[in-house]
Amino acid sequence: MQYIDNIIFLILLVAGFGLFAKSLQKIYRNIRLGHEINRNDRKGERWETLARVAMGQSKMTARPVAGVLHLFVYVGFVIINIELIEIVVDGIFGTHRFLSSIFGHTFYNFFTATLEVLALLVVVGVVIFFIRRNFYGVKRLTMKELFGWPKNDANWILIIEFALMMAFFMMNASDFVLQSRGVLPEHGSFPISEMTFVPFLEIFSFDSGFLMFTEKAAWWFHFVGILFFMNYLYYSKHLHIILAFPSTWYANLDKKGKFNNLESVTKEIKLMMDPNADPYAAPAEGAEADVPSKFGAEDIFDLNQVQLLNAYSCTECGRCTSVCPANITGKKLSPRLILMKTRDRLEEVGRNIDQNGKFVDDGKKLLNDYITKEELWACTTCNACTDACPVLLDPLSIIFEMRRFLVMEQSAAPQELNLMMTNVENNAAPWQYNQADRLNWASEN
């Protein structure tokens, strides 16, 4: 029975990481529902972008207050969880502060003191974020599209992170008092816990037995809390903690405003302009006809895998929507909501596959059932949303593909666009006048 704690710990550890791996596998399967796209070119530039944007948080500084606070939480929370290595070893083998024997007394003191300072910065960050999100009234964080689950999810994440840091401080404070009483060997330096939690423990003169229980309870809470947080990510917008890295790697590195051309359409145009071409000629032997089964995107299956990855990676911060001229002028479009709706549809398809073993047509599509034509045609394709995103997501590419479907598959462009395209076809210009009159403006001078 003396090893019961170690056995329970090992069971929780395996179960927690097993569930997490299963969730990641499901996300990977869902992303693979999109068609493949080659984004492995320019590797040097992609590594530089990954380091600068995902690790260096360079785009967050466009809004300095939020950027600095996010840096506190990001760096602090990541580094603090290095201690998970120590927790795992201690939990499996029944040791206490295993890393102290590896680092040595001096460096271990520096290590634990650094973790305490970082934990304090995390607490400051999450408290201010909670106030900004719920009481300060930042417009992009109080929009109607965030009512319900998105707002609750953001708050729950902040509460969980706050609770984990409190457990961390309580564990260290109890440990410090026990060390000062000679109950535990002296390992570590805990400046923040010593100034905040230790006085509270000493005021009430808790006995060593109670402090041993408190230290162990906080230790278990911190460990189980990390496992819970890790598995909660699947249901949360905070998947960006993991997926921001592949999203920045696979980001579109071309100049903003450069849209992709369909090779099949390009070939068709060249064929039409070549007076010597035979439009009825059969393809060369061994050549495959490069004709897509569908032009543009009607559902998530028609999007590429990077676009689906973007949907999962969205932080719902609203920076894209806050700079969108269509949204600012009262149009229905919200680039953030485009990604959120794409993710919702992707999750719905995933549940369909889980239930049936394969996708069974549910009579729904991303177009119309989730994203309306009104939203799509409100976009000015200015690229403000893609420029503002702190992790280089591209909601505009989804809008563009869905508009391509409306035009090329359904001939459902607005009247103004249809008139313009008719003029281009008949007059070789978007304006409604005869080709012979195109240079009249020059003769008037």
mmCIF file with all atom_site columns, N, CA and C in Angstrom, residues 322-373:
data_model
loop_
_atom_site.group_PDB
_atom_site.id
_atom_site.type_symbol
_atom_site.label_atom_id
_atom_site.label_alt_id
_atom_site.label_comp_id
_atom_site.label_asym_id
_atom_site.label_entity_id
_atom_site.label_seq_id
_atom_site.pdbx_PDB_ins_code
_atom_site.Cartn_x
_atom_site.Cartn_y
_atom_site.Cartn_z
_atom_site.occupancy
_atom_site.B_iso_or_equiv
_atom_site.pdbx_formal_charge
_atom_site.auth_seq_id
_atom_site.auth_comp_id
_atom_site.auth_asym_id
_atom_site.auth_atom_id
_atom_site.pdbx_PDB_model_num
ATOM 1   N N  . SER A 1 322 ? -11.469 44.044 -35.718 1.00 0.00 ? 322 SER A N  1
ATOM 2   C CA . SER A 1 322 ? -11.379 45.438 -35.272 1.00 0.00 ? 322 SER A CA 1
ATOM 3   C C  . SER A 1 322 ? -10.807 46.364 -36.336 1.00 0.00 ? 322 SER A C  1
ATOM 4   N N  . VAL A 1 323 ? -10.089 45.811 -37.334 1.00 0.00 ? 323 VAL A N  1
ATOM 5   C CA . VAL A 1 323 ? -9.527  46.647 -38.400 1.00 0.00 ? 323 VAL A CA 1
ATOM 6   C C  . VAL A 1 323 ? -10.248 46.440 -39.732 1.00 0.00 ? 323 VAL A C  1
ATOM 7   N N  . CYS A 1 324 ? -11.278 45.602 -39.749 1.00 0.00 ? 324 CYS A N  1
ATOM 8   C CA . CYS A 1 324 ? -12.006 45.317 -40.985 1.00 0.00 ? 324 CYS A CA 1
ATOM 9   C C  . CYS A 1 324 ? -12.889 46.510 -41.354 1.00 0.00 ? 324 CYS A C  1
ATOM 10  N N  . PRO A 1 325 ? -12.659 47.162 -42.505 1.00 0.00 ? 325 PRO A N  1
ATOM 11  C CA . PRO A 1 325 ? -13.462 48.337 -42.863 1.00 0.00 ? 325 PRO A CA 1
ATOM 12  C C  . PRO A 1 325 ? -14.937 48.005 -43.054 1.00 0.00 ? 325 PRO A C  1
ATOM 13  N N  . ALA A 1 326 ? -15.220 46.784 -43.532 1.00 0.00 ? 326 ALA A N  1
ATOM 14  C CA . ALA A 1 326 ? -16.619 46.395 -43.704 1.00 0.00 ? 326 ALA A CA 1
ATOM 15  C C  . ALA A 1 326 ? -17.319 46.315 -42.353 1.00 0.00 ? 326 ALA A C  1
ATOM 16  N N  . ASN A 1 327 ? -16.658 45.689 -41.375 1.00 0.00 ? 327 ASN A N  1
ATOM 17  C CA . ASN A 1 327 ? -17.247 45.566 -40.044 1.00 0.00 ? 327 ASN A CA 1
ATOM 18  C C  . ASN A 1 327 ? -17.377 46.926 -39.371 1.00 0.00 ? 327 ASN A C  1
ATOM 19  N N  . ILE A 1 328 ? -16.360 47.762 -39.523 1.00 0.00 ? 328 ILE A N  1
ATOM 20  C CA . ILE A 1 328 ? -16.371 49.089 -38.898 1.00 0.00 ? 328 ILE A CA 1
ATOM 21  C C  . ILE A 1 328 ? -17.536 49.933 -39.413 1.00 0.00 ? 328 ILE A C  1
ATOM 22  N N  . THR A 1 329 ? -17.889 49.758 -40.679 1.00 0.00 ? 329 THR A N  1
ATOM 23  C CA . THR A 1 329 ? -18.982 50.542 -41.262 1.00 0.00 ? 329 THR A CA 1
ATOM 24  C C  . THR A 1 329 ? -20.343 49.884 -41.090 1.00 0.00 ? 329 THR A C  1
ATOM 25  N N  . GLY A 1 330 ? -20.403 48.830 -40.269 1.00 0.00 ? 330 GLY A N  1
ATOM 26  C CA . GLY A 1 330 ? -21.690 48.239 -39.931 1.00 0.00 ? 330 GLY A CA 1
ATOM 27  C C  . GLY A 1 330 ? -22.113 47.061 -40.773 1.00 0.00 ? 330 GLY A C  1
ATOM 28  N N  . LYS A 1 331 ? -21.242 46.583 -41.673 1.00 0.00 ? 331 LYS A N  1
ATOM 29  C CA . LYS A 1 331 ? -21.586 45.407 -42.471 1.00 0.00 ? 331 LYS A CA 1
ATOM 30  C C  . LYS A 1 331 ? -21.583 44.153 -41.581 1.00 0.00 ? 331 LYS A C  1
ATOM 31  N N  . LYS A 1 332 ? -22.177 43.103 -42.090 1.00 0.00 ? 332 LYS A N  1
ATOM 32  C CA . LYS A 1 332 ? -22.318 41.876 -41.309 1.00 0.00 ? 332 LYS A CA 1
ATOM 33  C C  . LYS A 1 332 ? -21.007 41.117 -41.154 1.00 0.00 ? 332 LYS A C  1
ATOM 34  N N  . LEU A 1 333 ? -20.052 41.377 -42.026 1.00 0.00 ? 333 LEU A N  1
ATOM 35  C CA . LEU A 1 333 ? -18.814 40.598 -42.053 1.00 0.00 ? 333 LEU A CA 1
ATOM 36  C C  . LEU A 1 333 ? -17.981 40.782 -40.786 1.00 0.00 ? 333 LEU A C  1
ATOM 37  N N  . SER A 1 334 ? -17.491 39.663 -40.253 1.00 0.00 ? 334 SER A N  1
ATOM 38  C CA . SER A 1 334 ? -16.476 39.651 -39.193 1.00 0.00 ? 334 SER A CA 1
ATOM 39  C C  . SER A 1 334 ? -15.468 38.565 -39.555 1.00 0.00 ? 334 SER A C  1
ATOM 40  N N  . PRO A 1 335 ? -14.228 38.938 -39.918 1.00 0.00 ? 335 PRO A N  1
ATOM 41  C CA . PRO A 1 335 ? -13.225 37.915 -40.273 1.00 0.00 ? 335 PRO A CA 1
ATOM 42  C C  . PRO A 1 335 ? -13.022 36.878 -39.173 1.00 0.00 ? 335 PRO A C  1
ATOM 43  N N  . ARG A 1 336 ? -13.078 37.329 -37.915 1.00 0.00 ? 336 ARG A N  1
ATOM 44  C CA . ARG A 1 336 ? -12.950 36.371 -36.808 1.00 0.00 ? 336 ARG A CA 1
ATOM 45  C C  . ARG A 1 336 ? -14.054 35.323 -36.876 1.00 0.00 ? 336 ARG A C  1
ATOM 46  N N  . LEU A 1 337 ? -15.272 35.783 -37.177 1.00 0.00 ? 337 LEU A N  1
ATOM 47  C CA . LEU A 1 337 ? -16.407 34.865 -37.213 1.00 0.00 ? 337 LEU A CA 1
ATOM 48  C C  . LEU A 1 337 ? -16.319 33.913 -38.398 1.00 0.00 ? 337 LEU A C  1
ATOM 49  N N  . ILE A 1 338 ? -15.671 34.325 -39.475 1.00 0.00 ? 338 ILE A N  1
ATOM 50  C CA . ILE A 1 338 ? -15.464 33.427 -40.609 1.00 0.00 ? 338 ILE A CA 1
ATOM 51  C C  . ILE A 1 338 ? -14.664 32.206 -40.157 1.00 0.00 ? 338 ILE A C  1
ATOM 52  N N  . LEU A 1 339 ? -13.584 32.440 -39.399 1.00 0.00 ? 339 LEU A N  1
ATOM 53  C CA . LEU A 1 339 ? -12.770 31.335 -38.902 1.00 0.00 ? 339 LEU A CA 1
ATOM 54  C C  . LEU A 1 339 ? -13.515 30.519 -37.851 1.00 0.00 ? 339 LEU A C  1
ATOM 55  N N  . MET A 1 340 ? -14.259 31.189 -36.983 1.00 0.00 ? 340 MET A N  1
ATOM 56  C CA . MET A 1 340 ? -15.002 30.477 -35.937 1.00 0.00 ? 340 MET A CA 1
ATOM 57  C C  . MET A 1 340 ? -16.077 29.580 -36.550 1.00 0.00 ? 340 MET A C  1
ATOM 58  N N  . LYS A 1 341 ? -16.775 30.079 -37.568 1.00 0.00 ? 341 LYS A N  1
ATOM 59  C CA . LYS A 1 341 ? -17.819 29.285 -38.217 1.00 0.00 ? 341 LYS A CA 1
ATOM 60  C C  . LYS A 1 341 ? -17.215 28.124 -39.005 1.00 0.00 ? 341 LYS A C  1
ATOM 61  N N  . THR A 1 342 ? -16.062 28.361 -39.611 1.00 0.00 ? 342 THR A N  1
ATOM 62  C CA . THR A 1 342 ? -15.382 27.270 -40.320 1.00 0.00 ? 342 THR A CA 1
ATOM 63  C C  . THR A 1 342 ? -14.998 26.168 -39.339 1.00 0.00 ? 342 THR A C  1
ATOM 64  N N  . ARG A 1 343 ? -14.494 26.559 -38.174 1.00 0.00 ? 343 ARG A N  1
ATOM 65  C CA . ARG A 1 343 ? -14.151 25.566 -37.146 1.00 0.00 ? 343 ARG A CA 1
ATOM 66  C C  . ARG A 1 343 ? -15.397 24.834 -36.648 1.00 0.00 ? 343 ARG A C  1
ATOM 67  N N  . ASP A 1 344 ? -16.501 25.553 -36.461 1.00 0.00 ? 344 ASP A N  1
ATOM 68  C CA . ASP A 1 344 ? -17.739 24.914 -36.001 1.00 0.00 ? 344 ASP A CA 1
ATOM 69  C C  . ASP A 1 344 ? -18.214 23.865 -37.003 1.00 0.00 ? 344 ASP A C  1
ATOM 70  N N  . ARG A 1 345 ? -18.160 24.215 -38.286 1.00 0.00 ? 345 ARG A N  1
ATOM 71  C CA . ARG A 1 345 ? -18.575 23.258 -39.315 1.00 0.00 ? 345 ARG A CA 1
ATOM 72  C C  . ARG A 1 345 ? -17.623 22.068 -39.366 1.00 0.00 ? 345 ARG A C  1
ATOM 73  N N  . LEU A 1 346 ? -16.347 22.333 -39.211 1.00 0.00 ? 346 LEU A N  1
ATOM 74  C CA . LEU A 1 346 ? -15.349 21.264 -39.223 1.00 0.00 ? 346 LEU A CA 1
ATOM 75  C C  . LEU A 1 346 ? -15.566 20.308 -38.057 1.00 0.00 ? 346 LEU A C  1
ATOM 76  N N  . GLU A 1 347 ? -15.886 20.848 -36.890 1.00 0.00 ? 347 GLU A N  1
ATOM 77  C CA . GLU A 1 347 ? -16.171 20.004 -35.732 1.00 0.00 ? 347 GLU A CA 1
ATOM 78  C C  . GLU A 1 347 ? -17.446 19.194 -35.936 1.00 0.00 ? 347 GLU A C  1
ATOM 79  N N  . GLU A 1 348 ? -18.441 19.807 -36.578 1.00 0.00 ? 348 GLU A N  1
ATOM 80  C CA . GLU A 1 348 ? -19.689 19.082 -36.856 1.00 0.00 ? 348 GLU A CA 1
ATOM 81  C C  . GLU A 1 348 ? -19.433 17.904 -37.796 1.00 0.00 ? 348 GLU A C  1
ATOM 82  N N  . VAL A 1 349 ? -18.631 18.132 -38.810 1.00 0.00 ? 349 VAL A N  1
ATOM 83  C CA . VAL A 1 349 ? -18.272 17.047 -39.734 1.00 0.00 ? 349 VAL A CA 1
ATOM 84  C C  . VAL A 1 349 ? -17.489 15.968 -38.990 1.00 0.00 ? 349 VAL A C  1
ATOM 85  N N  . GLY A 1 350 ? -16.587 16.377 -38.094 1.00 0.00 ? 350 GLY A N  1
ATOM 86  C CA . GLY A 1 350 ? -15.818 15.425 -37.308 1.00 0.00 ? 350 GLY A CA 1
ATOM 87  C C  . GLY A 1 350 ? -16.709 14.534 -36.456 1.00 0.00 ? 350 GLY A C  1
ATOM 88  N N  . ARG A 1 351 ? -17.709 15.131 -35.823 1.00 0.00 ? 351 ARG A N  1
ATOM 89  C CA . ARG A 1 351 ? -18.645 14.345 -35.006 1.00 0.00 ? 351 ARG A CA 1
ATOM 90  C C  . ARG A 1 351 ? -19.452 13.383 -35.884 1.00 0.00 ? 351 ARG A C  1
ATOM 91  N N  . ASN A 1 352 ? -19.780 13.824 -37.079 1.00 0.00 ? 352 ASN A N  1
ATOM 92  C CA . ASN A 1 352 ? -20.485 12.971 -38.033 1.00 0.00 ? 352 ASN A CA 1
ATOM 93  C C  . ASN A 1 352 ? -19.650 11.731 -38.354 1.00 0.00 ? 352 ASN A C  1
ATOM 94  N N  . ILE A 1 353 ? -18.349 11.937 -38.586 1.00 0.00 ? 353 ILE A N  1
ATOM 95  C CA . ILE A 1 353 ? -17.446 10.825 -38.891 1.00 0.00 ? 353 ILE A CA 1
ATOM 96  C C  . ILE A 1 353 ? -17.295 9.907  -37.685 1.00 0.00 ? 353 ILE A C  1
ATOM 97  N N  . ASP A 1 354 ? -17.187 10.486 -36.490 1.00 0.00 ? 354 ASP A N  1
ATOM 98  C CA . ASP A 1 354 ? -17.076 9.685  -35.267 1.00 0.00 ? 354 ASP A CA 1
ATOM 99  C C  . ASP A 1 354 ? -18.291 8.776  -35.104 1.00 0.00 ? 354 ASP A C  1
ATOM 100 N N  . GLN A 1 355 ? -19.462 9.292  -35.425 1.00 0.00 ? 355 GLN A N  1
ATOM 101 C CA . GLN A 1 355 ? -20.702 8.555  -35.218 1.00 0.00 ? 355 GLN A CA 1
ATOM 102 C C  . GLN A 1 355 ? -20.932 7.481  -36.276 1.00 0.00 ? 355 GLN A C  1
ATOM 103 N N  . ASN A 1 356 ? -20.550 7.781  -37.523 1.00 0.00 ? 356 ASN A N  1
ATOM 104 C CA . ASN A 1 356 ? -20.886 6.885  -38.634 1.00 0.00 ? 356 ASN A CA 1
ATOM 105 C C  . ASN A 1 356 ? -19.699 6.110  -39.209 1.00 0.00 ? 356 ASN A C  1
ATOM 106 N N  . GLY A 1 357 ? -18.476 6.427  -38.749 1.00 0.00 ? 357 GLY A N  1
ATOM 107 C CA . GLY A 1 357 ? -17.299 5.774  -39.296 1.00 0.00 ? 357 GLY A CA 1
ATOM 108 C C  . GLY A 1 357 ? -16.807 6.423  -40.571 1.00 0.00 ? 357 GLY A C  1
ATOM 109 N N  . LYS A 1 358 ? -17.641 7.210  -41.201 1.00 0.00 ? 358 LYS A N  1
ATOM 110 C CA . LYS A 1 358 ? -17.305 8.001  -42.390 1.00 0.00 ? 358 LYS A CA 1
ATOM 111 C C  . LYS A 1 358 ? -18.291 9.154  -42.460 1.00 0.00 ? 358 LYS A C  1
ATOM 112 N N  . PHE A 1 359 ? -18.016 10.108 -43.323 1.00 0.00 ? 359 PHE A N  1
ATOM 113 C CA . PHE A 1 359 ? -18.935 11.245 -43.412 1.00 0.00 ? 359 PHE A CA 1
ATOM 114 C C  . PHE A 1 359 ? -20.187 10.846 -44.176 1.00 0.00 ? 359 PHE A C  1
ATOM 115 N N  . VAL A 1 360 ? -21.321 11.057 -43.542 1.00 0.00 ? 360 VAL A N  1
ATOM 116 C CA . VAL A 1 360 ? -22.629 10.822 -44.158 1.00 0.00 ? 360 VAL A CA 1
ATOM 117 C C  . VAL A 1 360 ? -23.272 12.183 -44.397 1.00 0.00 ? 360 VAL A C  1
ATOM 118 N N  . ASP A 1 361 ? -23.688 12.427 -45.631 1.00 0.00 ? 361 ASP A N  1
ATOM 119 C CA . ASP A 1 361 ? -24.239 13.729 -45.996 1.00 0.00 ? 361 ASP A CA 1
ATOM 120 C C  . ASP A 1 361 ? -25.332 14.146 -45.014 1.00 0.00 ? 361 ASP A C  1
ATOM 121 N N  . ASP A 1 362 ? -25.117 15.314 -44.397 1.00 0.00 ? 362 ASP A N  1
ATOM 122 C CA . ASP A 1 362 ? -26.074 15.806 -43.399 1.00 0.00 ? 362 ASP A CA 1
ATOM 123 C C  . ASP A 1 362 ? -26.949 16.931 -43.944 1.00 0.00 ? 362 ASP A C  1
ATOM 124 N N  . GLY A 1 363 ? -26.819 17.191 -45.251 1.00 0.00 ? 363 GLY A N  1
ATOM 125 C CA . GLY A 1 363 ? -27.655 18.216 -45.856 1.00 0.00 ? 363 GLY A CA 1
ATOM 126 C C  . GLY A 1 363 ? -27.215 19.634 -45.551 1.00 0.00 ? 363 GLY A C  1
ATOM 127 N N  . LYS A 1 364 ? -26.042 19.787 -44.940 1.00 0.00 ? 364 LYS A N  1
ATOM 128 C CA . LYS A 1 364 ? -25.546 21.108 -44.576 1.00 0.00 ? 364 LYS A CA 1
ATOM 129 C C  . LYS A 1 364 ? -24.276 21.425 -45.346 1.00 0.00 ? 364 LYS A C  1
ATOM 130 N N  . LYS A 1 365 ? -23.988 22.698 -45.467 1.00 0.00 ? 365 LYS A N  1
ATOM 131 C CA . LYS A 1 365 ? -22.774 23.182 -46.105 1.00 0.00 ? 365 LYS A CA 1
ATOM 132 C C  . LYS A 1 365 ? -22.237 24.364 -45.301 1.00 0.00 ? 365 LYS A C  1
ATOM 133 N N  . LEU A 1 366 ? -20.950 24.605 -45.470 1.00 0.00 ? 366 LEU A N  1
ATOM 134 C CA . LEU A 1 366 ? -20.368 25.796 -44.841 1.00 0.00 ? 366 LEU A CA 1
ATOM 135 C C  . LEU A 1 366 ? -21.020 27.058 -45.412 1.00 0.00 ? 366 LEU A C  1
ATOM 136 N N  . LEU A 1 367 ? -21.243 27.059 -46.721 1.00 0.00 ? 367 LEU A N  1
ATOM 137 C CA . LEU A 1 367 ? -21.912 28.179 -47.383 1.00 0.00 ? 367 LEU A CA 1
ATOM 138 C C  . LEU A 1 367 ? -23.405 28.115 -47.088 1.00 0.00 ? 367 LEU A C  1
ATOM 139 N N  . ASN A 1 368 ? -23.944 29.234 -46.674 1.00 0.00 ? 368 ASN A N  1
ATOM 140 C CA . ASN A 1 368 ? -25.371 29.426 -46.363 1.00 0.00 ? 368 ASN A CA 1
ATOM 141 C C  . ASN A 1 368 ? -25.759 28.899 -44.987 1.00 0.00 ? 368 ASN A C  1
ATOM 142 N N  . ASP A 1 369 ? -25.361 27.672 -44.626 1.00 0.00 ? 369 ASP A N  1
ATOM 143 C CA . ASP A 1 369 ? -25.727 27.161 -43.299 1.00 0.00 ? 369 ASP A CA 1
ATOM 144 C C  . ASP A 1 369 ? -24.879 27.788 -42.190 1.00 0.00 ? 369 ASP A C  1
ATOM 145 N N  . TYR A 1 370 ? -23.667 28.180 -42.523 1.00 0.00 ? 370 TYR A N  1
ATOM 146 C CA . TYR A 1 370 ? -22.790 28.797 -41.527 1.00 0.00 ? 370 TYR A CA 1
ATOM 147 C C  . TYR A 1 370 ? -22.384 30.214 -41.937 1.00 0.00 ? 370 TYR A C  1
ATOM 148 N N  . ILE A 1 371 ? -21.901 30.351 -43.141 1.00 0.00 ? 371 ILE A N  1
ATOM 149 C CA . ILE A 1 371 ? -21.435 31.652 -43.644 1.00 0.00 ? 371 ILE A CA 1
ATOM 150 C C  . ILE A 1 371 ? -22.363 32.099 -44.764 1.00 0.00 ? 371 ILE A C  1
ATOM 151 N N  . THR A 1 372 ? -22.899 33.302 -44.631 1.00 0.00 ? 372 THR A N  1
ATOM 152 C CA . THR A 1 372 ? -23.886 33.787 -45.592 1.00 0.00 ? 372 THR A CA 1
ATOM 153 C C  . THR A 1 372 ? -23.226 34.530 -46.751 1.00 0.00 ? 372 THR A C  1
ATOM 154 N N  . LYS A 1 373 ? -23.968 34.649 -47.846 1.00 0.00 ? 373 LYS A N  1
ATOM 155 C CA . LYS A 1 373 ? -23.486 35.401 -48.997 1.00 0.00 ? 373 LYS A CA 1
ATOM 156 C C  . LYS A 1 373 ? -23.276 36.867 -48.633 1.00 0.00 ? 373 LYS A C  1
#
